[in-house]
mmCIF file of C-alpha atoms in Angstrom:
data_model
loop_
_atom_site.group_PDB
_atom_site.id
_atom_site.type_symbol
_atom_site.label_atom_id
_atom_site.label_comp_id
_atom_site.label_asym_id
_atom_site.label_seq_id
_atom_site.Cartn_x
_atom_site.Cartn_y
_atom_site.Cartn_z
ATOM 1 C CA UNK A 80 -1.383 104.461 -22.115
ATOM 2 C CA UNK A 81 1.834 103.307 -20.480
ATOM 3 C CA UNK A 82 -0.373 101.292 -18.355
ATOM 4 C CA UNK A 83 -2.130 99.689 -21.375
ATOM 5 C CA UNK A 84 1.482 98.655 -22.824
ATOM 6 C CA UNK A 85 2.474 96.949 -19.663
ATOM 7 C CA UNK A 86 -0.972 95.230 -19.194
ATOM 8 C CA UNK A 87 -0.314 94.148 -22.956
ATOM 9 C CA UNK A 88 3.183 92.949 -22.311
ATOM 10 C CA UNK A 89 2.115 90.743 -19.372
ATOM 11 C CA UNK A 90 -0.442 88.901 -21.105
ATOM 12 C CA UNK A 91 2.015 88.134 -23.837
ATOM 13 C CA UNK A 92 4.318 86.898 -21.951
ATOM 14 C CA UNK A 93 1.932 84.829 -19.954
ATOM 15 C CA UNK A 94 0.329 83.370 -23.408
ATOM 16 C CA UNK A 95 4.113 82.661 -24.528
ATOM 17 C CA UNK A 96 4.535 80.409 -21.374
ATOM 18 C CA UNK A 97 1.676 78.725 -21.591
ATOM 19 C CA UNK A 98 2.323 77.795 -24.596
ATOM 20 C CA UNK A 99 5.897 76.801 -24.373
ATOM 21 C CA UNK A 100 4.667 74.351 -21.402
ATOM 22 C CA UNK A 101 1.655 73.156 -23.367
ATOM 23 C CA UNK A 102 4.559 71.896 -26.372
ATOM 24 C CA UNK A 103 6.423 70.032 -23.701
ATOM 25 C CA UNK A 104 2.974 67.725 -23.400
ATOM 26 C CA UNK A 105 3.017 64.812 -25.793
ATOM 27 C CA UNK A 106 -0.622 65.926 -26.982
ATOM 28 C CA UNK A 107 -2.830 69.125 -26.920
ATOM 29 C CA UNK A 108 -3.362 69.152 -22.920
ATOM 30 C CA UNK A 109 -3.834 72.278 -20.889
ATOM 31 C CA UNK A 110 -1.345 72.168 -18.484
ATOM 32 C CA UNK A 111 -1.734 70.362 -15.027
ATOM 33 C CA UNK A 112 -3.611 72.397 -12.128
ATOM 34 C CA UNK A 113 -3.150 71.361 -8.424
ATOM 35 C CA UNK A 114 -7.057 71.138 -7.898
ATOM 36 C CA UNK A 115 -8.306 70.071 -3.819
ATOM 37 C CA UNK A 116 -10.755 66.131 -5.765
ATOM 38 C CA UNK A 117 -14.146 66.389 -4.711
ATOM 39 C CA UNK A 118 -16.079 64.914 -1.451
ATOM 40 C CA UNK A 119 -17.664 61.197 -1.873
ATOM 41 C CA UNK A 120 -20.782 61.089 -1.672
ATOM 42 C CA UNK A 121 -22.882 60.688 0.994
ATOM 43 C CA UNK A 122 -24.009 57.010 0.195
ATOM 44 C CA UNK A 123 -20.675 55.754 0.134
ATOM 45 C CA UNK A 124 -19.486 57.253 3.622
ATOM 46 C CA UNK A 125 -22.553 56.080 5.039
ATOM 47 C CA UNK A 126 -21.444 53.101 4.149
ATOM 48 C CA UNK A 127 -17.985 52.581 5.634
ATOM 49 C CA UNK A 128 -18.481 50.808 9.076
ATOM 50 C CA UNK A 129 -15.536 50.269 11.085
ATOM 51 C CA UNK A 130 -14.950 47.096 12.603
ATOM 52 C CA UNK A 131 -12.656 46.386 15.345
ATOM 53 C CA UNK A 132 -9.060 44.324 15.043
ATOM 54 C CA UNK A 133 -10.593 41.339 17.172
ATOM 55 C CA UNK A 134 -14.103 41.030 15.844
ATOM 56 C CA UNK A 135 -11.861 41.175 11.906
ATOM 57 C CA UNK A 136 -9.986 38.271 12.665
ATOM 58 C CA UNK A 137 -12.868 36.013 13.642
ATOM 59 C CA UNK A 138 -14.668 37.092 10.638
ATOM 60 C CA UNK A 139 -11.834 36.285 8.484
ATOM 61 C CA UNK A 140 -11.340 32.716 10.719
ATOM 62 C CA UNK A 141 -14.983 31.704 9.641
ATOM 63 C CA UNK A 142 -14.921 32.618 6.406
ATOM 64 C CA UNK A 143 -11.902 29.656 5.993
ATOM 65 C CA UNK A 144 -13.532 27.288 8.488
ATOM 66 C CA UNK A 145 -16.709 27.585 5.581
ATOM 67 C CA UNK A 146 -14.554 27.577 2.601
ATOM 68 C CA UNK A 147 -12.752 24.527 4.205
ATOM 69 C CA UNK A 148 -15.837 23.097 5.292
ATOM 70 C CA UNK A 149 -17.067 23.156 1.639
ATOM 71 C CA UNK A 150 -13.619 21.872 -0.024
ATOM 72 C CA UNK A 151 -14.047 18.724 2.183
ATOM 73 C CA UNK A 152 -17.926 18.316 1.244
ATOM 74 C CA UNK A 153 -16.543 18.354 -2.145
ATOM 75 C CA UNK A 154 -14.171 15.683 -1.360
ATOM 76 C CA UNK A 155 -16.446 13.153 0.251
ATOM 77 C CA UNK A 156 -18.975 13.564 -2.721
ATOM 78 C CA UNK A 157 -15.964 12.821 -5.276
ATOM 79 C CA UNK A 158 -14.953 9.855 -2.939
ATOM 80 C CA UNK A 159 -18.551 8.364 -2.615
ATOM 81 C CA UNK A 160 -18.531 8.805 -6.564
ATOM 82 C CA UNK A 161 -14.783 7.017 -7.108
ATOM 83 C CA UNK A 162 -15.384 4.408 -4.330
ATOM 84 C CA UNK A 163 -17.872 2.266 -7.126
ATOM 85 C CA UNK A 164 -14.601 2.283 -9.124
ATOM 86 C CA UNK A 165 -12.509 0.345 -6.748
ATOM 87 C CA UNK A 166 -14.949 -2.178 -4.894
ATOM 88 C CA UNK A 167 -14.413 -5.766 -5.902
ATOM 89 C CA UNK A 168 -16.709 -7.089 -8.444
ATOM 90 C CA UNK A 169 -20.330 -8.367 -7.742
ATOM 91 C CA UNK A 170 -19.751 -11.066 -10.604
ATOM 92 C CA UNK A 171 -19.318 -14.366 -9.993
ATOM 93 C CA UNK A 172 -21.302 -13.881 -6.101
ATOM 94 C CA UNK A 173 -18.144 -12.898 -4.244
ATOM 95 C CA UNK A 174 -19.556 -12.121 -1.450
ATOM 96 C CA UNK A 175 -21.364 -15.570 -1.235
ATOM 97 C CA UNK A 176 -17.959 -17.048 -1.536
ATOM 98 C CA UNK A 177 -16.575 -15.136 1.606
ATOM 99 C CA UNK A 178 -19.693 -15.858 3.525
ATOM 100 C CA UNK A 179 -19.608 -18.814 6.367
ATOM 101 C CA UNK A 180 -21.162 -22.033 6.087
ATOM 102 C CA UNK A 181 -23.422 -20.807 8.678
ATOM 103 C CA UNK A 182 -24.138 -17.898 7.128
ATOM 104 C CA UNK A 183 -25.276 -19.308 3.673
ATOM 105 C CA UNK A 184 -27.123 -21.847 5.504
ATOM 106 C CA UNK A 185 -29.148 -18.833 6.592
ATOM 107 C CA UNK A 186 -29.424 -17.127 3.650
ATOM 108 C CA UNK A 187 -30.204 -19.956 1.507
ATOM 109 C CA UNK A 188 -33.016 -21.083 4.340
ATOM 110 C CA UNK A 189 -34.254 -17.388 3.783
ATOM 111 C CA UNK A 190 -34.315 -18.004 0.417
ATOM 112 C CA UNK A 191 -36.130 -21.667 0.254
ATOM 113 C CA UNK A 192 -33.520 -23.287 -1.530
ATOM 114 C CA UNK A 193 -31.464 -24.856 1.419
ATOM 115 C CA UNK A 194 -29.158 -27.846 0.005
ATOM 116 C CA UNK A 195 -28.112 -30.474 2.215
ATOM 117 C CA UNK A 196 -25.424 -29.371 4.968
ATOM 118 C CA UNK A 197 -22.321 -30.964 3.314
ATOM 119 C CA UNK A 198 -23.009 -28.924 -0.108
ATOM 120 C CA UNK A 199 -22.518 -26.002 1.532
ATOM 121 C CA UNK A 200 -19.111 -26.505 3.433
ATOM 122 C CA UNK A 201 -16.501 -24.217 1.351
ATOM 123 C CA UNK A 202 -13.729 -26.901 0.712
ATOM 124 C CA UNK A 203 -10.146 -25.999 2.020
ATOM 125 C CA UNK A 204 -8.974 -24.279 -0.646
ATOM 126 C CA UNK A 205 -11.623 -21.962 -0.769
ATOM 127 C CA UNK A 206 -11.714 -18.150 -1.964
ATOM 128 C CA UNK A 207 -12.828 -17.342 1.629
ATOM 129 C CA UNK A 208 -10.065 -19.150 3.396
ATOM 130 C CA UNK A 209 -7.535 -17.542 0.235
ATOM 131 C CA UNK A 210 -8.903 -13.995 1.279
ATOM 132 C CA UNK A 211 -8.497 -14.767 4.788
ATOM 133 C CA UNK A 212 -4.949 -15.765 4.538
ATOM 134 C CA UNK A 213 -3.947 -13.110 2.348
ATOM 135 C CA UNK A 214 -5.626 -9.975 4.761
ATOM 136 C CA UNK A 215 -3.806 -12.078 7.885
ATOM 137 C CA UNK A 216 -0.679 -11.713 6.220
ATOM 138 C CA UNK A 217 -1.095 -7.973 5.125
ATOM 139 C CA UNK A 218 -1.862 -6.713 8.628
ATOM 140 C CA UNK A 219 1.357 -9.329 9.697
ATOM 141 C CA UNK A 220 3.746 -7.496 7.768
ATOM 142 C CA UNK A 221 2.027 -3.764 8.591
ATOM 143 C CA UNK A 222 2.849 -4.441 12.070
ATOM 144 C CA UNK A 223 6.323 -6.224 11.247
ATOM 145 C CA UNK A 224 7.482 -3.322 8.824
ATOM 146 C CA UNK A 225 5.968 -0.510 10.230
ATOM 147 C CA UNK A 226 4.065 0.003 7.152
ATOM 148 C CA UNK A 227 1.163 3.058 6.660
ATOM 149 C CA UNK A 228 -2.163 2.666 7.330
ATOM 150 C CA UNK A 229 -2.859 3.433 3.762
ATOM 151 C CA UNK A 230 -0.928 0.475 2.678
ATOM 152 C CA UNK A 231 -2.601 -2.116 4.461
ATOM 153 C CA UNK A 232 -6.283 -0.869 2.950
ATOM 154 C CA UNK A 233 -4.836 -0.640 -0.553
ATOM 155 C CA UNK A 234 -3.480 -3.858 -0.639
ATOM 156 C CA UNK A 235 -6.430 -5.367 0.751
ATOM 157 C CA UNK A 236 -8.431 -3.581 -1.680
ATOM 158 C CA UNK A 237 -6.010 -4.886 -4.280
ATOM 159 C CA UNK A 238 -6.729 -8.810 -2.917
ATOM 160 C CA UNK A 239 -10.294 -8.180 -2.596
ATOM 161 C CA UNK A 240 -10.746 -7.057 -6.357
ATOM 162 C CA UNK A 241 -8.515 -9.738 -7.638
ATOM 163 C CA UNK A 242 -9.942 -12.328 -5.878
ATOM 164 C CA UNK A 243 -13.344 -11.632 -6.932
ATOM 165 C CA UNK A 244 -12.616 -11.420 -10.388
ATOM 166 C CA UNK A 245 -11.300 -14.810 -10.163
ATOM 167 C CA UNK A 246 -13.184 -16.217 -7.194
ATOM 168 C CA UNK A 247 -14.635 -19.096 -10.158
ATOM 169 C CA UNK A 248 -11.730 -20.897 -9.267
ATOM 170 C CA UNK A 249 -12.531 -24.041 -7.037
ATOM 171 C CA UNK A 250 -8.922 -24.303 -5.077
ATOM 172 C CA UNK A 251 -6.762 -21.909 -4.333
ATOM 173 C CA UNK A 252 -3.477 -23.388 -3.360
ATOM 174 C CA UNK A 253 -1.538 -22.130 -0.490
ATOM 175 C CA UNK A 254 1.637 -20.905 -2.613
ATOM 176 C CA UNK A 255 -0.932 -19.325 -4.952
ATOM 177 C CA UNK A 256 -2.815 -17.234 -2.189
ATOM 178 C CA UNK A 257 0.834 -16.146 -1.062
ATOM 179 C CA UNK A 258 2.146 -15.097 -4.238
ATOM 180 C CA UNK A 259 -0.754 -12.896 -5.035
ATOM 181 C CA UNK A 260 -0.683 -11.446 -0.888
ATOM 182 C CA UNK A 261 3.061 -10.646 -1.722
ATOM 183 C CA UNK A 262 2.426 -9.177 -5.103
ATOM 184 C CA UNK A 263 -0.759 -6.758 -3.507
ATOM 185 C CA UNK A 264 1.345 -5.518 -1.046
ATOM 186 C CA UNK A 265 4.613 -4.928 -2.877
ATOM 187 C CA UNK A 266 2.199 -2.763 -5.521
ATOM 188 C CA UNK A 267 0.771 -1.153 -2.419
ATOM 189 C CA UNK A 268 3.949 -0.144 -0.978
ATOM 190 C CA UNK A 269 5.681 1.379 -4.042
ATOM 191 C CA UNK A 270 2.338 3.857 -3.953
ATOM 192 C CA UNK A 271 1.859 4.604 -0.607
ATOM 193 C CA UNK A 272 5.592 4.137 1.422
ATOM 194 C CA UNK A 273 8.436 6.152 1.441
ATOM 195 C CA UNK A 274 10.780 3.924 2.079
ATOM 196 C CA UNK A 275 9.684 0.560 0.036
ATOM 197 C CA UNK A 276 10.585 -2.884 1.782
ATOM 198 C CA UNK A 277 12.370 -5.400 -0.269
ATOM 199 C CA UNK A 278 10.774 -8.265 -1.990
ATOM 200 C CA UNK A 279 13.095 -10.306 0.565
ATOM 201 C CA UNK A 280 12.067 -8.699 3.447
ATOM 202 C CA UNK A 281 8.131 -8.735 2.568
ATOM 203 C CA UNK A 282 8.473 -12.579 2.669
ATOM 204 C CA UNK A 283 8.595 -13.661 5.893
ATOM 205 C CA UNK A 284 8.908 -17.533 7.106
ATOM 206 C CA UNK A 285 6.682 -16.995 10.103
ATOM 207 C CA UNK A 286 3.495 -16.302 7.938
ATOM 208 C CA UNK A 287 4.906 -17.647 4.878
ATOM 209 C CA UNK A 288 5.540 -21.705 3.912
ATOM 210 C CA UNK A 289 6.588 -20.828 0.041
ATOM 211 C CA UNK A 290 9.787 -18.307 -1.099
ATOM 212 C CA UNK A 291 9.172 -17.041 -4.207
ATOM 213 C CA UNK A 292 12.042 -15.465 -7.030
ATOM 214 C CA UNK A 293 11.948 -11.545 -7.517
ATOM 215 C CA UNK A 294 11.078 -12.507 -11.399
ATOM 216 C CA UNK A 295 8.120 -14.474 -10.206
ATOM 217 C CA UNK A 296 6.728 -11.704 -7.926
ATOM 218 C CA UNK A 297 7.251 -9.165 -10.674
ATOM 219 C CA UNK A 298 5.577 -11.041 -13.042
ATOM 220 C CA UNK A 299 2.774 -11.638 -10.504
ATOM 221 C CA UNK A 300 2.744 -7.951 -10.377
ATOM 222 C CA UNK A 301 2.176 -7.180 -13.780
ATOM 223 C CA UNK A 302 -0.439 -10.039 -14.098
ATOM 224 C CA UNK A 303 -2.318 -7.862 -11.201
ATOM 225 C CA UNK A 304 -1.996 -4.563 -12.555
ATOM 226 C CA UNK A 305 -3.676 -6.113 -15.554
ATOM 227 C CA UNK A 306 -6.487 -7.803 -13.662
ATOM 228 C CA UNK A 307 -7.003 -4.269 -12.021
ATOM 229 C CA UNK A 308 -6.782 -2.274 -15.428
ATOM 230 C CA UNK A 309 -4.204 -0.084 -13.458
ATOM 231 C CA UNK A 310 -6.756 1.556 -10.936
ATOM 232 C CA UNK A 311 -4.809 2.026 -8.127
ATOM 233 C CA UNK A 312 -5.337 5.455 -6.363
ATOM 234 C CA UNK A 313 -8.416 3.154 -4.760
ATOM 235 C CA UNK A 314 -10.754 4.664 -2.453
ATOM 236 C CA UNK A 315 -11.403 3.002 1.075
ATOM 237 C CA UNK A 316 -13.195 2.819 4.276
ATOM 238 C CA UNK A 317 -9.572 4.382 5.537
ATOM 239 C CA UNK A 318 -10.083 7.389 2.571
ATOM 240 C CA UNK A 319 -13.199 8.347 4.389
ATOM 241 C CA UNK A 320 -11.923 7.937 8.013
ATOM 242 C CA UNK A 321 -9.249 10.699 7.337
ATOM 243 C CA UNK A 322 -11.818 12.981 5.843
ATOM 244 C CA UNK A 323 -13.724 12.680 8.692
ATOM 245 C CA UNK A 324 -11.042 13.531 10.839
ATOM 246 C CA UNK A 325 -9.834 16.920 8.578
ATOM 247 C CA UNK A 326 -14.022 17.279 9.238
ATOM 248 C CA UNK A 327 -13.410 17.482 13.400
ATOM 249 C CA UNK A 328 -9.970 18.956 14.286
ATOM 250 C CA UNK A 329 -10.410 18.910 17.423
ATOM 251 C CA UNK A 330 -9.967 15.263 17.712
ATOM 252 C CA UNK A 331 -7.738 13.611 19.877
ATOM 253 C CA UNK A 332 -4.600 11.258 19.120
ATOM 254 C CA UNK A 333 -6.246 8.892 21.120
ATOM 255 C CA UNK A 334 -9.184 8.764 19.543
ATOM 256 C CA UNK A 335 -7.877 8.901 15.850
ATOM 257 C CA UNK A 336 -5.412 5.558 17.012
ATOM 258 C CA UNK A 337 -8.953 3.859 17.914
ATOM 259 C CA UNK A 338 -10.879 4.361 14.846
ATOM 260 C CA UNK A 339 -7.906 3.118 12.871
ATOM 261 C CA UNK A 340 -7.457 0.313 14.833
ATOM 262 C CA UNK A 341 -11.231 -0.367 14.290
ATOM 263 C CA UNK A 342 -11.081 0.106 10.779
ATOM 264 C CA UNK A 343 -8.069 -2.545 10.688
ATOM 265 C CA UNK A 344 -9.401 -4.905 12.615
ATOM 266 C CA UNK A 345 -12.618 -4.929 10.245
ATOM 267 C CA UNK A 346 -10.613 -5.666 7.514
ATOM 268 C CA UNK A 347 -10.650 -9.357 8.451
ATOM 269 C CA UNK A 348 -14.849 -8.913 7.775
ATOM 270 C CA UNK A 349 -16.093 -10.479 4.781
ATOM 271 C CA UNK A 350 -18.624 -7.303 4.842
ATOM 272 C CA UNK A 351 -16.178 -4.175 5.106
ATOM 273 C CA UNK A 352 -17.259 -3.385 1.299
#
């Protein structure tokens, strides 16, 4: 019987902390029990392949080259898409206006409607011999200032469009073509350069025979910016050469100095858009 009592006792006691432990809980939870968590199962450490330090890190390195790879696909896609945005307009025939007298002869012989040969002699004040003044003076002052290679195509992005819109005009006067060369590339520097050349410096005597007044340049400015409804992020042949060089890192200096050099030299092509 004295057994019985002490058997009793023990389970009382036992039920009393139990329950004392079980109010300490902030809801009706049995009290926590060191268990051993069960195996996985066998599918999963089947599936656990261990791969080796060296053969990880090239893994990883390819899956960037491809998500690179794609990012700059995406990029020449949105480029080819913009580029329509900021080519010079096809009204008005631009392009036959930049063309040389030889050159229309041709294509107006191809097309059975050749005039006589002094109809087709641009006069001197031309929208060809404008364009060709303006782009000489653009790559002049990239070489004299040390200006970006960005600059130069923006501004001659900025002549082209402007010249085209107004390429109706049957003279284009020398102070005219300089004022607007001046006012392209002062527009092009504040975007692209960090340090932006003065309007004083940008004129220079040796490719210039007109000065102009900051007030007239700014106002030639504004008069631009309106002409090119503010579009000035523009997208050119140089916007595709640098893709295509993120596209090949492996490329030398050398042979990224060439292609720009290519590129700039083209500029002076009545065809380079």
């Amino acid at each position: 019987m004295e057994d019985d009592d002490e058997t009793s006792s023990r389970t009382s006691s036992q039920m009393l902390n139990n329950n004392s432990i079980a109010s300490l809980l902030y809801c009706d939870e049995d009290p926590l029990v060191s268990t051993t968590p069960p195996p996985p199962p066998p599918e999963a450490s089947s599936c656990v392949v261990l791969v080796p330090p060296q053969q990880q890190a090239s893994v990883l390195a390819t899956v960037g080259d491809v998500e690179e790879e794609d990012h700059l696909k995406e990029l020449l896609v949105n480029h080819l898409a913009r580029q329509r945005f900021y080519a010079p307009t096809c009204r008005g025939g631009y392009l036959e206006h930049l063309l040389t007298p030889q050159q229309q002869q041709q294509q107006q012989q191809q097309q059975g409607s050749a005039p006589p040969e002094a109809a087709i002699i641009p006069g001197t004040g031309s929208a060809s011999g404008a364009r060709s003044r303006g782009v000489h003076y653009i790559i002049y002052a990239f070489g004299r200032l040390g200006l970006t290679v960005a600059t130069v195509f923006n501004a001659v992005n900025y002549l082209d469009r402007f010249l085209s819109i107004n390429c109706h005009l049957q003279c284009w006067e020398a102070w005219m073509v300089e004022l607007v060369s001046v006012a392209c590339l002062s527009i092009a520097c504040k975007l692209d350069e960090v340090n932006i050349p003065s309007l004083h410096h940008l004129q220079m005597e040796e490719v210039m025979s007109h000065s102009f007044l900051p007030a007239t340049v700014q106002d030639m400015e504004l008069t631009l910016l309106k002409a090119l409804q503010w579009r000035l992020a523009c997208v050119t042949p140089y916007s595709f050469l640098q893709l295509f060089l993120s596209l090949t890192p492996h490329t030398t200096v050398a042979v990224a100095s060439h292609c720009t050099r290519l590129l700039i030299c083209s500029l002076t092509a009545s065809e380079t858009y």
